[in-house]
Short mmCIF file of C-alpha atoms in Angstrom, two decimals:
data_model
loop_
_atom_site.label_atom_id
_atom_site.label_comp_id
_atom_site.label_asym_id
_atom_site.label_seq_id
_atom_site.Cartn_x
_atom_site.Cartn_y
_atom_site.Cartn_z
CA MET N 7 0.00 0.00 0.00
CA SER N 8 1.32 3.43 -0.87
CA ILE N 9 0.11 6.97 -0.31
CA ASP N 10 0.68 9.98 -2.52
CA LYS N 11 3.17 12.51 -1.10
CA GLY N 12 0.70 15.36 -1.67
CA ILE N 13 -2.00 13.61 0.36
CA LEU N 14 0.47 12.77 3.12
CA ALA N 15 1.67 16.37 3.23
CA GLU N 16 -1.91 17.61 3.54
CA LEU N 17 -2.64 15.12 6.33
CA VAL N 18 0.46 16.21 8.22
CA GLU N 19 -0.47 19.89 7.76
CA ARG N 20 -4.03 19.31 9.01
CA PHE N 21 -2.71 17.32 11.97
CA ALA N 22 -0.38 20.21 12.87
CA GLN N 23 -3.29 22.65 12.61
CA ALA N 24 -5.39 20.44 14.89
CA LEU N 25 -2.61 20.33 17.46
CA GLY N 26 -2.35 24.12 17.32
CA ALA N 27 -6.09 24.44 17.89
CA ILE N 28 -5.88 22.13 20.90
CA ALA N 29 -3.01 24.17 22.35
CA ARG N 30 -4.95 27.43 21.87
CA GLY N 31 -8.02 25.88 23.51
CA ASN N 32 -5.99 24.69 26.48
CA THR N 33 -4.43 28.13 26.89
CA ARG N 34 -7.87 29.74 26.76
CA ALA N 35 -9.26 27.27 29.32
CA ILE N 36 -6.39 27.96 31.71
CA GLY N 37 -6.93 31.71 31.32
CA VAL N 38 -10.64 31.39 32.04
CA GLY N 39 -9.90 29.33 35.16
CA ILE N 40 -7.48 31.97 36.45
CA GLU N 41 -9.94 34.77 35.66
CA ARG N 42 -12.76 33.00 37.52
CA ARG N 43 -10.58 32.23 40.54
CA CYS N 44 -9.33 35.81 40.74
CA THR N 45 -12.78 37.31 40.21
CA SER N 46 -14.23 35.08 42.92
CA ALA N 47 -11.47 36.09 45.34
CA ILE N 48 -11.95 39.78 44.57
CA LEU N 49 -15.71 39.57 45.07
CA SER N 50 -15.43 37.61 48.33
CA THR N 51 -12.48 39.40 49.94
CA GLY N 52 -12.30 42.75 48.16
CA THR N 53 -8.68 42.25 47.11
CA ALA N 54 -6.93 40.24 44.44
CA PRO N 55 -4.55 37.47 45.48
CA ALA N 56 -0.88 38.15 44.79
CA ASP N 57 -0.72 35.52 42.02
CA CYS N 58 -3.52 37.08 39.96
CA PRO N 59 -2.42 38.99 36.86
CA ARG N 60 -3.15 42.70 36.73
#
């Protein structure tokens, strides 16, 4: 069984794009978690914890 180089190149490119999308989604999810934790702390205590970004 053989596969055309053009098809293989497209599959590899799409796989790389999918991995990039996953990485962006993970970064976004982490950011949302930090934002929620910091917002919750600010609303409950009135001050932001030291590890919250400004």
